[in-house]
Amino acid sequence: MKKIKVDLNDRSYDIISGSGIIKEIKQYVENLKFSKIVIITDTNVAKLYGLRLLKLLKPYKAFIVNIPPGEDFKKLYTVSAVYDQMATLKLHRDTLLIAFGGGVVGDLAGFAAATYMRGIYFIQIPTTLLAQVDASIGGKTGVDHASCKNLIGAFYQPKFVLIDTDFLKTLPMREIKTGLAEVVKYGIIKDPELFELLEANPKTTPDFWIEIVRRCAAIKAEVVSKDEKESHLRMILNFGHTFGHAIESLTNYSTYTHGEAIAIGMFAASNLAFKLEMLKEKDLIRIVSLISRLGLPTKCDLKASDIIKTLYMDKKAKSGKARFVLPVKIGKVVVVDNVSDKKLKEAFSSLPVC
C-alpha cells in the first residue's frame, strides 16, 4: 500500500494505492463524519463488485444507485435521475457519496456530490486503468453537453482516492489500452523514464500496474497541488486532449473510447510540434511507434477542417484561439495558443490521421 498526498491546504487528501486494498475501505471511511453512504456506480461494475462493496461497508447504512454505462449517459438528465433517487432515499448533507467505477462514473458522481444540497462528502474508488491513473485524481467533475465534452462541471475534491489495482483483472483489453493512452501522456509530459518503461514492453504483472499507477498518480498530485484550477501548470495534463475532445465530439462519443481519441490527439499534437520545429523527428517517431505498438489508433475518418472548427469550442480556448499542449521533447511540453489554421491544416495534411 502506498500513499501520495494532494496538497491543497485544508482540502488536502491522500491517494491510497495497492493490490487488494479495497478490503480496507472501512478503516479509511471511519474517520469521516456521515450518517449514510450512497454508492454511485454503473450497471457493469455493480454486477461484478457491488454486493462485495456493500458487505465491506457493514454495519454502515449504504445504498447503491446505478447509472447506465458509457459516455452517452454522462449527461445532465442522468445526474437529475441520481438526484431523484438520492432524494427518495432521504439522503441529507451528512451523506457520504462513493464514486465507484470508471471515468464516466467518477466525473458524474463527483458532480452530483458537488451540487446535491450544495455539496456533500465524496470519495473516489476507480475501477478502470484510465480512472486510476488520471480521472479520479484532481477534483474535475462534470458532464457533457451536446456542443462540447465536459462543458458543465465543477472543481470538487474528494476526501480520498482508493485505488485497488486488482480491479484491472476484470477489465476488457480495449479498456486497458484506453488507460495506457493516459499513461503514455504522463511519460511525454513529465516522466521520460515512464515512457522508456512502456517502450521496453514489460510483462503486465501486478507489480507493473502498481508502479504505473503510482508514477502517474504522483505526477498528477504534484501538478494539481501547484495549480488546482488549471490556470497555468495543470494545462500540461491536457496533452492530446484538445484534438482528442474534438474527435470525441464529432463522432458523438460512439466511435472511439476516450483513450483512443486521446491517442490520435497526441499523435496530431506531436506532429504539429514537429511541423512548428519544436520537436525533433526522432522523438516524433518514438511517440508514434509507442502509440501504435500499444494497439491504439493513430488515424480517424474525419475532415481536418471539421476538427479545426470544433477546436474553438474547447474549454481551454483563449480569446477565440485554441490552445495546444505540444511536446518539445519526451518528458517536456509547452502550452501554445498562437497556431494558425494554416499550420493546423499542414500538420493534418501530412498525417494518416484525418
CSV table of C-alpha atoms in Angstrom, one decimal, residues 128-131 168 170-185 256-264 290-297:
chain,number,residue,atom,x,y,z
A,128,THR,CA,-10.6,1.3,-14.7
A,129,LEU,CA,-7.0,2.0,-15.6
A,130,LEU,CA,-7.8,5.4,-17.1
A,131,ALA,CA,-9.6,6.4,-13.9
A,168,LEU,CA,-7.9,-4.3,-13.5
A,170,THR,CA,-11.7,-8.0,-15.0
A,171,LEU,CA,-11.1,-5.0,-17.3
A,172,PRO,CA,-11.6,-5.7,-21.1
A,173,MET,CA,-8.4,-5.4,-23.1
A,174,ARG,CA,-9.8,-2.4,-25.0
A,175,GLU,CA,-10.2,-0.6,-21.7
A,176,ILE,CA,-6.7,-1.5,-20.7
A,177,LYS,CA,-5.4,0.1,-23.9
A,178,THR,CA,-7.5,3.2,-23.4
A,179,GLY,CA,-5.9,3.7,-20.0
A,180,LEU,CA,-2.5,3.1,-21.4
A,181,ALA,CA,-3.0,6.2,-23.6
A,182,GLU,CA,-3.1,8.3,-20.5
A,183,VAL,CA,0.0,6.6,-19.2
A,184,VAL,CA,1.8,7.5,-22.4
A,185,LYS,CA,0.6,11.1,-21.9
A,256,TYR,CA,-13.6,5.8,-30.0
A,257,THR,CA,-13.0,5.4,-26.3
A,258,HIS,CA,-11.6,8.4,-24.5
A,259,GLY,CA,-8.1,6.9,-24.6
A,260,GLU,CA,-8.3,6.1,-28.3
A,261,ALA,CA,-9.3,9.7,-29.1
A,262,ILE,CA,-6.5,11.0,-26.9
A,263,ALA,CA,-4.0,8.7,-28.7
A,264,ILE,CA,-5.0,10.2,-32.0
A,290,LEU,CA,4.8,3.5,-28.9
A,291,ILE,CA,1.2,4.6,-29.5
A,292,SER,CA,0.9,2.1,-32.4
A,293,ARG,CA,2.6,-0.7,-30.6
A,294,LEU,CA,0.2,-0.4,-27.7
A,295,GLY,CA,-2.7,-1.1,-30.1
A,296,LEU,CA,-4.0,2.5,-30.1
A,297,PRO,CA,-5.3,4.3,-33.2
